[in-house]
Amino acid sequence: MDASPRGVAEAISYAATHGMLIGQSKQAPFGKGLCHAPFTYRPSPVDAKCYQHALDITVPLNHLVHAIAQDAEYLHTTLAGVSKADEKFTGRLLALEKASPKTDIQLSICRYDYFVHVEHDVRSLRMVELNVIAASFGALGAETSRMHRFLATHPTYNLHVDVDRLPENDALTGIARGVALAHNLFRKRYAVTGACIALMVVEPGDQNAYDQHILQAALWREHAIDLVRVTFLDVLAHGAVDSAGLLQLNLPQVGKPATASVVYFRTGYVPENYPSEKEWEARALMERSMAVKCPSTAMQLVGTKKIQQVLDSPGEVERFLNGAEASLVRRTFVRQYSLAAAEGGEAAADMAIERPHDFVLKPQREGGGHNLYDDELEAALRKMSAHERAAYVLMQRIRPQVIENIIVRDGVAAQVDVVSELGMYGVHVTDADGKVESFASGSLLRSKAASANDGGVAAGVAVLDSPYLVD
Ligand code: ADP
Ligand code: MG
């Protein structure tokens, strides 16, 4: 497979001129040291039926996440074991959930990730995980789809793809619409007449800031909503909850007092996002308010690997979804096992020690780079005490199809064997009367070298891609 050098130059230029940018390092000051996000030169093939399957279950999955988040007893019972083994994080989130009031308007922006599994030449959709917090790359992913479409229309760039097989990707529009719906419902419900802003809570020095800024700009352009990027510490320094439960802020970057409508978290999903007690204090302050948290702590907990493992057990998805929807969702599951001693964990660990290449060991963490595979998985399971094991779940390994593509990173193109992970965004808004708007909102395809076990784009392993639908 060869890339046209002119095509690669065009792709790099497209990326740079259409905002497909990331910070070169965490240390690079904002606006300095930008480079294009790594991407594939061509769109990668995705089975058209699998793509449709993923699309069909997006709204049911939105309902599933929402329904579980409403069921505090289910969350607390299911997570009791891991919260003891992972006291400092899952345990803390559970305690925070318990202390938090329920808000009547809710918003979730999720991304459901899949591989297309291949066995005996049969392709089927298999879920890798549900992302309930900080599902990123809505903006850059949608732009990657447009970049591939642009390149595919040109006769000399050698893409050899039929543009009709490149699905439209409205991820950014849908995510912005979700935030706007929740913001407007909030303003009305609480009769906010003064300045009202949406917050995006971010990590200081996030290399993915440009993906966030594109959403910020879209909210202003399309909905006249001021979305302000803040850190946990900004909120703690400049925010307070008033007697009506509203989160009031006087942020220097806004220059006047304003009420927060939506708090959209793009951080807060791993312990490292809380380097001191102050970040937890800020989180608790926001959680105490009536602002629409995306996600609420309860929703965030739905995204734990433990809940996803339990959902694989018979009857669990069916508690929350009707038969037809549950079976469509369930068909995407691979087997997951508890490692808690009281739930047959010993036998599961023995099975994985015997066949380490067939499993993935997952802790209650997100963002890539935390899972264990192969020899590391075996060594970890041998070393861990029964108590430590209970913080992990074991998942059957999915074997996606390996294809060839060209990865362009830092301006350099290289041919690589890759596997692709398809993500479908789902947006779900509930108003104070329980009326729901729930919709699928575009996709994200991330590809990584077939030899790499783990990894997302932010973790420096995967690159942006877009699907090319094949039969
Ligand atoms: P995180 O929350 O850290 O993103 P994931 O469950 O998405 O956790 O796992 C990270 C990466 O590990 C995935 O993007 C995928 O590449 C790989 N992975 C996860 N689960 C499996 C699995 N069952 N089979 C094969 N690879 C997997
Ligand atoms: Mg993931």
Coordinates of C-alpha atoms and ligand atoms in Angstrom, one line a residue:
M1 CA 0.0 0.0 0.0
D2 CA 1.5 3.3 -0.9
A3 CA 0.4 6.8 0.0
S4 CA 0.6 9.5 -2.5
P5 CA 3.2 12.0 -1.0
R6 CA 1.1 14.8 -2.3
G7 CA -1.9 13.2 -0.5
V8 CA -0.1 12.9 2.8
A9 CA 1.0 16.6 2.5
E10 CA -2.6 17.5 1.8
A11 CA -3.8 15.4 4.8
I12 CA -1.3 17.1 7.2
S13 CA -2.3 20.5 5.9
Y14 CA -6.0 19.6 6.3
A15 CA -5.4 18.5 9.9
A16 CA -3.5 21.7 10.7
T17 CA -6.0 24.0 9.1
H18 CA -9.1 22.3 10.4
G19 CA -8.2 22.2 14.1
M20 CA -7.1 18.5 14.4
L21 CA -4.6 19.7 16.9
I22 CA -3.1 18.5 20.1
G23 CA -0.5 20.0 22.5
Q24 CA 2.9 18.6 22.0
S25 CA 3.4 18.0 25.7
K26 CA 1.7 18.7 29.0
Q27 CA 4.4 21.3 29.7
A28 CA 3.8 23.2 26.4
P29 CA 2.0 26.5 27.3
F30 CA -1.4 26.9 25.8
G31 CA -1.2 28.1 22.2
K32 CA 2.4 27.0 21.9
G33 CA 3.9 23.7 20.7
L34 CA 0.8 22.6 18.8
C35 CA 1.0 19.7 16.4
H36 CA -1.5 17.8 14.4
A37 CA -3.2 14.9 16.1
P38 CA -1.9 11.6 14.8
F39 CA -4.2 10.1 12.2
T40 CA -4.5 7.4 9.5
Y41 CA -4.1 8.5 6.0
R42 CA -7.0 6.3 4.9
P43 CA -10.3 5.4 6.6
S44 CA -10.2 1.8 7.9
P45 CA -12.8 -0.8 6.9
V46 CA -15.6 -1.5 9.4
D47 CA -18.2 -4.1 8.7
A48 CA -21.4 -2.3 7.7
K49 CA -23.7 -4.6 9.6
C50 CA -21.5 -4.2 12.8
Y51 CA -21.6 -0.4 12.4
Q52 CA -25.4 -0.5 12.1
H53 CA -25.6 -2.8 15.1
A54 CA -23.6 -0.3 17.1
L55 CA -25.8 2.5 15.9
D56 CA -29.0 0.6 16.8
I57 CA -28.0 0.0 20.4
T58 CA -26.8 3.5 21.2
V59 CA -30.1 4.8 22.5
P60 CA -30.8 1.6 24.4
L61 CA -27.4 1.9 26.0
N62 CA -28.1 5.6 26.9
H63 CA -31.3 4.3 28.7
L64 CA -29.3 1.6 30.4
V65 CA -26.7 4.0 31.8
H66 CA -29.5 6.3 32.9
A67 CA -31.5 3.6 34.5
I68 CA -28.6 2.1 36.5
A69 CA -27.6 5.6 37.6
Q70 CA -31.1 6.1 39.1
D71 CA -30.8 2.9 41.0
A72 CA -28.6 3.8 43.9
E73 CA -29.2 0.6 45.8
Y74 CA -28.0 -1.4 42.8
L75 CA -24.9 0.7 42.4
H76 CA -24.0 0.4 46.1
T77 CA -24.6 -3.3 46.4
T78 CA -22.8 -4.1 43.1
L79 CA -19.8 -2.0 43.9
A80 CA -19.5 -2.8 47.7
G81 CA -16.7 -5.3 47.1
V82 CA -14.5 -3.2 44.7
S83 CA -15.0 -0.2 46.8
K84 CA -13.4 -2.0 49.7
A85 CA -10.5 -3.2 47.5
D86 CA -10.2 0.3 45.8
E87 CA -11.1 2.5 48.8
K88 CA -9.3 5.6 47.7
F89 CA -11.1 6.0 44.4
T90 CA -14.2 3.8 43.8
G91 CA -14.9 4.0 47.5
R92 CA -14.6 7.7 47.5
L93 CA -16.9 8.1 44.5
L94 CA -19.5 5.9 46.2
A95 CA -19.3 7.9 49.4
L96 CA -19.7 11.1 47.4
E97 CA -22.7 9.6 45.6
K98 CA -24.4 8.8 48.9
A99 CA -24.0 12.4 50.1
S100 CA -25.3 14.0 46.9
P101 CA -28.8 15.2 46.2
K102 CA -30.4 14.0 43.0
T103 CA -30.8 16.7 40.4
D104 CA -34.0 16.6 38.3
I105 CA -32.4 17.5 35.0
Q106 CA -29.8 15.0 33.8
L107 CA -27.3 14.9 30.9
S108 CA -25.1 12.1 29.8
I109 CA -22.6 12.2 27.0
C110 CA -21.3 8.7 26.6
R111 CA -19.2 6.8 24.1
Y112 CA -19.7 3.1 23.6
D113 CA -16.5 1.4 22.3
Y114 CA -16.3 -1.8 20.2
F115 CA -14.0 -4.0 18.2
V116 CA -15.3 -6.1 15.3
H117 CA -14.4 -9.6 16.4
V118 CA -13.4 -12.1 13.8
E119 CA -13.9 -15.8 14.3
H120 CA -14.0 -18.5 11.5
D121 CA -14.4 -15.6 9.1
V122 CA -17.5 -14.3 10.8
R123 CA -17.5 -10.7 11.9
S124 CA -19.5 -9.6 15.0
L125 CA -19.6 -6.5 17.1
R126 CA -18.0 -6.8 20.6
M127 CA -18.1 -4.2 23.2
V128 CA -14.8 -3.1 24.8
E129 CA -16.3 -0.7 27.3
L130 CA -18.9 2.0 28.1
N131 CA -17.4 5.5 28.6
V132 CA -19.6 7.5 30.8
I133 CA -17.2 10.3 31.8
A134 CA -14.9 12.5 29.6
A135 CA -15.5 10.7 26.4
S136 CA -13.3 12.8 24.2
F137 CA -12.4 13.4 20.6
G138 CA -16.0 14.2 19.5
A139 CA -14.7 17.3 17.6
L140 CA -11.4 15.9 16.3
G141 CA -13.0 12.6 15.3
A142 CA -15.8 14.3 13.3
E143 CA -13.1 16.3 11.5
T144 CA -11.2 13.2 10.7
S145 CA -14.3 11.8 9.0
R146 CA -14.5 15.0 6.9
M147 CA -10.7 14.9 6.1
H148 CA -11.0 11.3 4.8
R149 CA -14.1 12.3 2.8
F150 CA -12.2 15.3 1.3
L151 CA -9.2 13.1 0.4
A152 CA -11.4 10.4 -1.0
T153 CA -12.9 12.7 -3.5
H154 CA -9.6 13.6 -5.1
P155 CA -8.4 11.5 -8.0
T156 CA -4.7 11.4 -7.4
Y157 CA -4.5 10.7 -3.6
N158 CA -4.9 6.9 -4.0
L159 CA -7.5 6.4 -1.3
H160 CA -9.4 3.9 -3.4
V161 CA -12.6 4.3 -1.3
D162 CA -16.1 5.0 -2.4
V163 CA -17.3 8.2 -0.6
D164 CA -20.8 6.8 -0.3
R165 CA -19.3 4.3 2.1
L166 CA -18.0 7.0 4.5
P167 CA -20.8 7.7 7.1
E168 CA -21.5 11.3 8.0
N169 CA -20.2 12.1 11.4
D170 CA -22.1 14.6 13.4
A171 CA -20.5 13.9 16.8
L172 CA -19.6 17.5 17.6
T173 CA -23.1 18.9 16.7
G174 CA -24.9 16.3 18.8
I175 CA -22.7 16.7 21.8
A176 CA -23.1 20.5 21.6
R177 CA -26.9 20.0 21.3
G178 CA -27.0 17.8 24.4
V179 CA -25.2 20.5 26.5
A180 CA -27.5 23.2 25.0
L181 CA -30.6 21.2 25.8
A182 CA -29.6 20.7 29.4
H183 CA -28.5 24.3 29.8
N184 CA -31.8 25.7 28.5
L185 CA -33.8 23.3 30.7
F186 CA -31.8 24.4 33.7
R187 CA -32.3 28.1 33.0
K188 CA -36.0 27.6 32.7
R189 CA -36.4 25.3 35.7
Y190 CA -34.5 27.6 38.0
A191 CA -35.7 30.8 36.4
V192 CA -32.1 32.1 36.0
T193 CA -32.3 35.6 34.6
G194 CA -28.7 36.8 35.1
A195 CA -25.6 35.4 33.5
C196 CA -25.6 31.7 33.1
I197 CA -22.6 29.7 31.9
A198 CA -21.8 26.0 31.3
L199 CA -18.6 24.7 32.8
M200 CA -16.2 22.3 31.4
V201 CA -13.9 20.9 34.1
V202 CA -10.5 20.2 32.6
E203 CA -7.1 19.1 33.7
P204 CA -4.5 21.8 33.8
G205 CA -2.2 21.4 30.7
D206 CA -4.5 18.9 28.9
Q207 CA -2.9 18.1 25.6
N208 CA -6.3 17.5 24.2
A209 CA -7.5 21.1 24.9
Y210 CA -8.2 21.9 21.3
D211 CA -10.8 19.1 21.0
Q212 CA -12.5 20.9 24.0
H213 CA -12.1 24.4 22.5
I214 CA -13.9 23.3 19.3
L215 CA -16.9 22.3 21.4
Q216 CA -16.7 25.5 23.3
A217 CA -16.8 27.5 20.0
A218 CA -19.6 25.3 18.7
L219 CA -21.7 26.1 21.8
W220 CA -21.3 29.8 21.3
R221 CA -21.7 29.7 17.5
E222 CA -24.7 27.4 17.4
H223 CA -26.4 28.0 20.7
A224 CA -25.1 31.3 22.1
I225 CA -24.0 29.5 25.3
D226 CA -20.8 30.5 27.1
L227 CA -19.0 27.3 28.0
V228 CA -16.1 28.1 30.3
R229 CA -13.1 25.7 30.8
V230 CA -12.1 25.6 34.4
T231 CA -10.0 23.4 36.7
F232 CA -11.2 21.9 39.9
L233 CA -9.2 24.5 41.7
D234 CA -10.8 27.4 39.8
V235 CA -14.2 26.2 41.0
L236 CA -13.0 25.9 44.6
A237 CA -11.5 29.4 44.5
H238 CA -14.4 31.2 42.8
G239 CA -17.5 29.1 43.4
A240 CA -20.1 28.6 46.1
V241 CA -23.5 26.9 46.4
D242 CA -26.3 29.4 47.3
S243 CA -29.3 28.7 49.5
A244 CA -31.3 27.6 46.4
G245 CA -28.7 25.0 45.6
L246 CA -27.3 26.9 42.6
L247 CA -23.6 27.0 41.9
Q248 CA -22.6 30.6 41.7
L249 CA -19.2 31.6 40.3
N250 CA -17.3 34.8 40.0
L251 CA -14.5 33.6 37.6
P252 CA -11.8 36.1 36.5
Q253 CA -12.0 34.6 33.0
V254 CA -15.7 35.6 32.9
G255 CA -15.4 38.9 34.7
K256 CA -18.8 38.9 36.3
P257 CA -20.9 36.7 38.6
A258 CA -22.7 33.8 36.8
T259 CA -24.7 30.8 37.6
A260 CA -23.5 27.4 36.4
S261 CA -26.1 25.4 34.4
V262 CA -24.1 22.3 33.2
V263 CA -20.9 21.0 34.7
Y264 CA -19.3 18.8 32.0
F265 CA -16.4 16.8 33.3
R266 CA -13.4 16.2 31.0
T267 CA -11.3 15.2 34.0
G268 CA -12.0 13.5 37.3
Y269 CA -11.9 9.8 36.1
V270 CA -8.7 8.6 37.7
P271 CA -7.1 9.3 41.1
E272 CA -4.3 11.4 39.5
N273 CA -6.9 14.0 38.6
Y274 CA -7.2 14.6 42.3
P275 CA -3.7 15.4 43.4
S276 CA -4.9 16.9 46.7
E277 CA -8.0 17.1 48.9
K278 CA -8.8 20.4 47.2
E279 CA -9.9 18.7 44.0
W280 CA -12.2 16.4 45.9
E281 CA -13.6 19.4 47.8
A282 CA -14.3 21.1 44.4
R283 CA -16.0 17.9 43.1
A284 CA -18.1 17.7 46.3
L285 CA -19.1 21.4 46.0
M286 CA -20.4 20.9 42.4
E287 CA -22.0 17.6 43.3
R288 CA -23.9 19.3 46.1
S289 CA -25.4 21.9 43.7
M290 CA -28.4 21.5 41.4
A291 CA -26.2 22.2 38.3
V292 CA -26.5 19.4 35.7
K293 CA -23.5 17.3 36.2
C294 CA -22.3 15.4 33.1
P295 CA -21.9 12.9 34.5
S296 CA -23.2 12.8 38.0
T297 CA -21.2 10.7 40.4
A298 CA -23.8 8.0 40.1
M299 CA -23.5 8.0 36.4
Q300 CA -19.7 7.9 36.5
L301 CA -20.0 4.8 38.7
V302 CA -22.1 3.1 36.0
G303 CA -19.0 3.3 33.9
T304 CA -16.8 1.3 36.3
K305 CA -15.4 -1.9 34.9
K306 CA -17.1 -3.8 37.8
I307 CA -20.6 -2.7 36.7
Q308 CA -19.8 -3.7 33.1
Q309 CA -18.6 -7.1 34.3
V310 CA -21.8 -7.6 36.3
L311 CA -23.9 -6.7 33.4
D312 CA -22.5 -9.7 31.5
S313 CA -24.2 -12.0 34.1
P314 CA -27.6 -13.5 33.1
G315 CA -30.6 -11.3 33.9
E316 CA -28.7 -8.1 34.7
V317 CA -29.1 -6.1 31.4
E318 CA -32.7 -7.4 31.4
R319 CA -33.4 -5.7 34.8
F320 CA -33.1 -2.3 32.9
L321 CA -34.0 -2.9 29.3
N322 CA -36.9 -4.7 27.5
G323 CA -36.3 -8.1 26.0
A324 CA -35.5 -7.0 22.4
E325 CA -33.2 -4.2 23.4
A326 CA -31.4 -6.3 26.0
S327 CA -30.8 -9.1 23.6
L328 CA -29.3 -6.7 20.9
V329 CA -27.0 -5.2 23.6
R330 CA -26.1 -8.6 25.1
R331 CA -25.0 -10.0 21.7
T332 CA -22.1 -7.6 21.8
F333 CA -20.8 -8.8 25.2
V334 CA -17.8 -11.1 25.6
R335 CA -17.5 -13.0 28.9
Q336 CA -16.4 -11.1 32.0
Y337 CA -15.5 -12.6 35.4
S338 CA -15.4 -11.3 38.9
L339 CA -12.1 -11.8 40.8
A340 CA -13.7 -11.5 44.2
A341 CA -13.3 -14.7 46.3
A342 CA -16.9 -14.8 47.2
E343 CA -17.9 -14.6 43.5
G344 CA -15.8 -17.5 42.2
G345 CA -12.7 -15.3 41.7
E346 CA -10.3 -18.0 42.6
A347 CA -11.4 -20.2 39.7
A348 CA -11.4 -17.2 37.3
A349 CA -7.9 -16.3 38.3
D350 CA -6.7 -19.9 37.8
M351 CA -8.3 -20.0 34.4
A352 CA -6.5 -16.7 33.4
I353 CA -3.2 -17.9 34.8
E354 CA -3.4 -21.0 32.6
R355 CA -4.4 -19.0 29.5
P356 CA -3.2 -15.4 30.0
H357 CA -3.3 -14.6 26.3
D358 CA -7.1 -15.1 26.2
F359 CA -7.9 -12.4 28.8
V360 CA -7.5 -8.8 29.8
L361 CA -7.2 -7.8 33.4
K362 CA -8.9 -4.5 34.2
P363 CA -8.8 -2.3 37.2
Q364 CA -11.4 0.4 38.1
R365 CA -9.6 3.0 36.0
E366 CA -10.2 4.8 32.7
G367 CA -8.2 6.6 30.1
G368 CA -6.0 3.8 28.8
G369 CA -2.8 2.2 30.0
H370 CA -4.1 0.6 33.1
N371 CA -5.0 -2.9 31.9
L372 CA -2.8 -5.9 32.0
Y373 CA -2.2 -8.5 29.3
D374 CA -0.3 -11.7 28.6
D375 CA 2.7 -12.4 30.9
E376 CA 2.0 -9.2 33.0
L377 CA -1.5 -10.4 33.6
E378 CA -0.3 -13.8 34.7
A379 CA 2.4 -12.4 37.0
A380 CA 0.0 -9.9 38.6
L381 CA -2.6 -12.5 39.3
R382 CA 0.0 -14.8 40.9
K383 CA 1.3 -12.0 43.1
M384 CA -2.0 -10.4 44.2
S385 CA -3.8 -11.3 47.4
A386 CA -7.4 -12.2 47.2
H387 CA -8.3 -8.8 48.6
E388 CA -6.2 -7.0 45.9
R389 CA -7.7 -9.1 43.1
A390 CA -11.2 -8.0 44.0
A391 CA -10.4 -4.5 42.7
Y392 CA -10.1 -6.0 39.1
V393 CA -12.3 -7.7 36.6
L394 CA -11.3 -10.3 34.1
M395 CA -12.5 -9.9 30.5
Q396 CA -12.3 -12.3 27.6
R397 CA -9.9 -11.0 25.0
I398 CA -11.4 -9.8 21.7
R399 CA -9.5 -10.5 18.6
P400 CA -10.1 -7.8 16.0
Q401 CA -9.2 -8.0 12.4
V402 CA -5.7 -6.7 11.5
I403 CA -5.5 -4.4 8.4
E404 CA -2.9 -2.3 6.8
N405 CA -3.0 1.5 7.0
I406 CA -0.7 4.4 6.9
I407 CA -0.2 6.3 10.2
V408 CA 0.8 10.0 10.0
R409 CA 2.4 11.2 13.2
D410 CA 4.4 14.4 13.6
G411 CA 4.3 14.9 9.9
V412 CA 5.8 11.5 9.1
A413 CA 3.8 8.7 7.3
A414 CA 4.5 5.1 8.1
Q415 CA 2.8 1.9 7.0
V416 CA 1.5 -0.1 9.9
D417 CA -0.6 -3.1 10.7
V418 CA -3.5 -1.8 12.7
V419 CA -6.7 -2.8 14.6
S420 CA -9.5 -0.3 14.8
E421 CA -11.8 0.4 17.8
L422 CA -15.2 1.9 16.9
G423 CA -16.8 4.3 19.3
M424 CA -20.4 5.5 19.1
Y425 CA -21.4 8.7 21.0
G426 CA -24.8 8.7 22.7
V427 CA -26.4 11.8 24.3
H428 CA -29.2 11.6 26.8
V429 CA -31.1 14.4 28.4
T430 CA -33.9 14.1 31.0
D431 CA -36.0 17.1 32.0
A432 CA -37.6 17.7 35.4
D433 CA -40.8 15.9 34.3
G434 CA -38.9 12.9 33.2
K435 CA -39.2 13.7 29.5
V436 CA -36.3 12.2 27.6
E437 CA -34.3 13.2 24.5
S438 CA -31.9 10.5 23.7
F439 CA -29.9 10.2 20.4
A440 CA -26.9 8.7 18.7
S441 CA -24.3 11.4 17.9
G442 CA -21.7 10.2 15.5
S443 CA -18.7 8.0 15.8
L444 CA -15.0 7.9 16.6
L445 CA -12.7 5.3 15.0
R446 CA -9.3 4.9 16.7
S447 CA -6.7 2.7 15.3
K448 CA -3.5 1.4 16.9
A449 CA -0.7 -0.8 15.9
A450 CA -1.9 -4.4 16.1
S451 CA 1.1 -5.2 18.3
A452 CA 0.0 -2.7 21.0
N453 CA -2.3 -4.2 23.7
D454 CA -3.8 -1.1 25.3
G455 CA -4.2 2.5 24.6
G456 CA -6.1 5.5 23.5
V457 CA -5.2 8.6 21.4
A458 CA -4.5 10.7 24.5
A459 CA -2.3 7.8 25.9
G460 CA -0.2 8.2 22.7
V461 CA -1.0 4.8 21.3
A462 CA -4.0 5.0 19.1
V463 CA -4.5 7.5 16.3
L464 CA -7.6 9.2 14.8
D465 CA -9.3 7.3 12.0
S466 CA -12.8 7.1 10.4
P467 CA -14.8 4.1 9.3
Y468 CA -15.1 2.9 5.7
L469 CA -18.2 0.6 5.6
V470 CA -17.6 -2.8 3.9
D471 CA -19.9 -5.8 3.4
Ligands
ADP1 P1 -10.0 2.5 29.5 O1 -11.1 2.9 30.3 O2 -8.6 2.6 30.1 O3 -10.0 3.1 28.1 P2 -10.7 0.0 28.1 O4 -11.6 -1.1 28.6 O5 -11.2 0.8 27.0 O6 -10.2 0.9 29.3 O7 -9.3 -0.7 27.7 C1 -8.3 0.1 27.1 C2 -7.9 -0.6 25.8 O8 -7.5 -1.9 26.0 C3 -8.9 -0.6 24.7 O9 -9.0 0.6 24.0 C4 -8.5 -1.8 23.9 O10 -7.5 -1.4 22.9 C5 -7.9 -2.7 24.9 N1 -8.9 -3.7 25.4 C6 -9.8 -3.5 26.4 N2 -10.6 -4.6 26.6 C7 -10.2 -5.5 25.6 C8 -10.6 -6.8 25.3 N3 -11.6 -7.4 26.0 N4 -10.0 -7.4 24.3 C9 -9.0 -6.8 23.6 N5 -8.5 -5.6 23.9 C10 -9.1 -4.9 24.9
MG2 MG -11.3 2.8 26.6

